Amino acid sequence: MEDENLKTFLIPNDLCKSAGIAGTWMSGNKIGVFPYHNINHSSKDAPSQYTKNVPSSVFHVKHEVVLFHPILRRLVTESMGIFLNLQTVVENKPSDYKQHLQQFSVQYRSVIRASLENLRDEVLRATGEERETLQNFITIFYSVECIWHLCEILYIENIPGHVVIKHLLEWVRFHFPKYERKAAFLLSGESIGSLESRQDYWETVIGCLLQGRVEVVRALLSCHSAANSTHFKLADQILKSMPTYGVYEGVSVQEFNLRWKHWLVDTQSKIDSKLFISEKNLHLMMRLIVGEEMAWSEVQSQCEAWYELLAAWLFYTEPTVKSFELGAFAKRCISRMGTRMHHLDRVLLAAMEGDVQIIKEIQHMTENGWFVTHLMDLLYHCEQLEKWQTDKEDSLKLRHSFVFEYGNTLAGHKSLWQLGLNYLDHCFPDGLAAIELLLPRVPINDESKAHRVIQEAQKRGLSHIAHSVAKIEGLKSLRNDRMGNALVWALRSQDSNFASFLADKFLKKYVDTGILPNVDLLSYLGSCMMASDRLIFLGKYYQFNKLHKDKSYREAAKALVSLIASKFTPKFFWSTLLSEALTLLECDELLLSSNDVFNLLNAVEERLDCLCELDELEPLIRLGIARNLSRALTYEAQYT
Amino acid sequence: MGRNIHCTYISEKINKIRWRPNPFNDPKQFVTGSWDNDENHIRLWEVKGFEEDTDINPFEINVLPFDGDVTELKCVNPDYLIATSNEGKVYLIKIATNITEEICLSHEIVWDDAHQGMPCTSFAVYDKDIATVGEDGRINLLSIMNKAPTRVIDDADSCTVNCVEFLKFNELITGNSRGQMKIWDLRADEEKASQIFMLSGDSIVAATCLAQHPTQRHLTAAGDEHGSITLWDLRQNTYPLNVMTSHTESVTEVQFHPDRPEHIFSCGQAGDVFHWSGIKQGACEESAWYTSTTNKYDIFMLMPQLHTTINSIDLNRDRLLCGSDNEAMYMIEGVNIYS
């Protein structure tokens, strides 16, 4: 990289100045810059001299992306739709695939033109710096459209026989509509007095001639007050009989050349016999259409750009020029006009020369890769890129790298991140890896956005990211003391440890307060409780609790026994569970069979260690068990 | 795109889009609320050129900066609209014409602490009453006449409440992120739902949106995150009337046509808009939604599928507004509801 291309930015901070700086990538296009002093093995083992009481700051340095300007966002969002449609078409490969590609190219251009129009409207309203920025955008996107159009003609459109002159003229007319507008005005009959008395009459006639609008030229000539004179009539006839080449006109190139040469000789002879000499402009026109060098030198100043001259000149001198021959002619035109080459000129020349250099030039346009990404993608699908690259593999890589860069730029934006992901989807395999890194970094400030991120992750099969996002949301809910919501997130994250952790929290809360929280959720756990053992316990315990509350003691007793037998009971909960068992044991009605009681006793014996801290409970439980057992045994002996 | 679909790009993702009602039920203005942008806005638009068959172009009349994302936006009447934010605030916004005949949006009442700083997800309007719900599980009952809340049900729900509708002036239905639908009797003193039923069995499927039949208010449609729209007759809510599954991803909004409720419209995260037409030849109108056989209705896709989420739709007569994440709003004219 040449030094003059480097830009320097000052970080206005004393500490940075004295200590030095370091930077680290943040998300997207941001870099965090902070004061940093390098320490290595030879540094003295002492407190840094910079750790005085000066506060140290971190500076966020951001690369400005013009595409994020509100007025250009339309371009970004609308072109994404086209890009994705294109990818779908390419995947399906229909038979008229090439035609589709051309349509996509036109669609892209119409988006650019719509944006240009917006910009032009907006620039009238803007003032000061904003106005300058918008002007700048107009320049950029004008060039973009101009180059795209040319590339479309040269590489995308399927022109039979590569005879491009008609398309070139169209392109020139598109970008230099001045003469056509004037001609339309003159022909509309709104101007007063004879046409030729107007200063711009002949300029317009010749301008239209240069743009190949022979019909318009004839119409304008017929408005001349001398239109009925012989030399005007003759000129009109020559123009009328001028052969033009069209693929669908059923004339071969050789045949056309023959006719054209014949017409040329005929016209030349008429010029030589000085038939037009009385009207100098008419004479000039006739000399132009036969391609007389002197005449062309006279009018070339009327062309604003070398490519305007090129199209005109080729139309009258080389009407069957092939697209791949343009380069040499272009160079000739440039030297003829003595044009100082600007960036746009260089790109256009490179495009005409079919030079791979064009990619580099386009890349250097300051619109953050929108242009290069979309055009290269299109050219890749037109199999044009591989003609420039040595093999298909390389061209694929090249396309991927552009799409990847662009996708990354978008993904770094707060609002356009989803668009970025859509682009990254189409550069396998790095794209998915990038998405994997980018998705967890999308800032989430409410649940609806969390759901979006999760859905984006799941669409791409990145369930681990979906789960981790869900888990983070769960932790957030927990921090806000929303345990029920946290549990729902835990279930979504399919993290059984987290679910168990939360189930413990519920139970602990019950131990502490005697109230089971979030019963509306617990009562509808259903099969979700299968997520973890502890959750099953919580769910079952809730059922027991509810039965107990509803005074259905018999069912409650059954639930309790199965709870105890399940061996899922957490240590801290044993005392609560057993004290609740006590109420059932001591119930007037006999609720537990001898078998149940044995189970209970067994559990108590097994978990003596948990109970030792609750000395007063153990004898009570044992007493309860003994009394219930005696009742049960007596009952069972009597009735079974 | 078809001749009758008009698209306008506005450079911010649209979360909500609503017609502004007018006395003749022929609105020409609508409001949009944006989300996920550095600065969000509520914008008031006007459409010109309905009568002529020219290109319809909405132009912006007024814009109001908005703190946080607009999570819901509804017009209470032609002069007032209500917006909620993901910062937990509820705004009553007045649409007024000032001395210079310009139409302006301005804050009338701001309920700052409606949801304790947690996102407010949705609200419902019944005449002058508003019920708001949020991620904090709280239900607020507000009135546009009064800054003080009429009633607050704290901890109404353990989960995030995603959607709410009034069934009657004293009855609410809410849907939460667990997939529970709850009916609340507002006259009852206890802070508990009077009924709870599940949207979709045991599994965790969040309810995302709710819609009410405009005349038969016991008929409710709920959209969920898996793309189903479930229709319930709340007089017997043990079993849904109908489950309509054409959306491939989460349903973002569902709406009965305000004048022709035999038509339901819905949009989804996959970028699709559907028109469910409940009249078929021979079938008695209105009753279409009560029969559970699937072949009783027709499904139309109103627009080629977009690549981005369609967040919001709103209908008036045969005109449908859509707001999407691709920063474009669409107006579809001539939606077939009359034949």
PDB file of C-alpha atoms in Angstrom, chain B residues 42 185 198 221 241 249 259 264 288 299 321:
ATOM      1  CA  ILE B  42     -43.646   7.026  14.941  1.00  0.00           C
ATOM      2  CA  ASP B 185     -62.464 -11.310  35.172  1.00  0.00           C
ATOM      3  CA  MET B 198     -53.278 -24.370  26.784  1.00  0.00           C
ATOM      4  CA  ALA B 221     -57.809 -16.438  17.062  1.00  0.00           C
ATOM      5  CA  LEU B 241     -62.416 -24.990  16.763  1.00  0.00           C
ATOM      6  CA  GLU B 249     -42.481 -19.699  11.018  1.00  0.00           C
ATOM      7  CA  ASP B 259     -66.404  -5.355   8.500  1.00  0.00           C
ATOM      8  CA  ILE B 264     -59.002 -13.572   8.530  1.00  0.00           C
ATOM      9  CA  ALA B 288     -67.418 -20.914   8.647  1.00  0.00           C
ATOM     10  CA  ILE B 299     -56.242 -19.676   1.628  1.00  0.00           C
ATOM     11  CA  LEU B 321     -51.078  -2.403   4.891  1.00  0.00           C
TER      12      LEU B 321
END
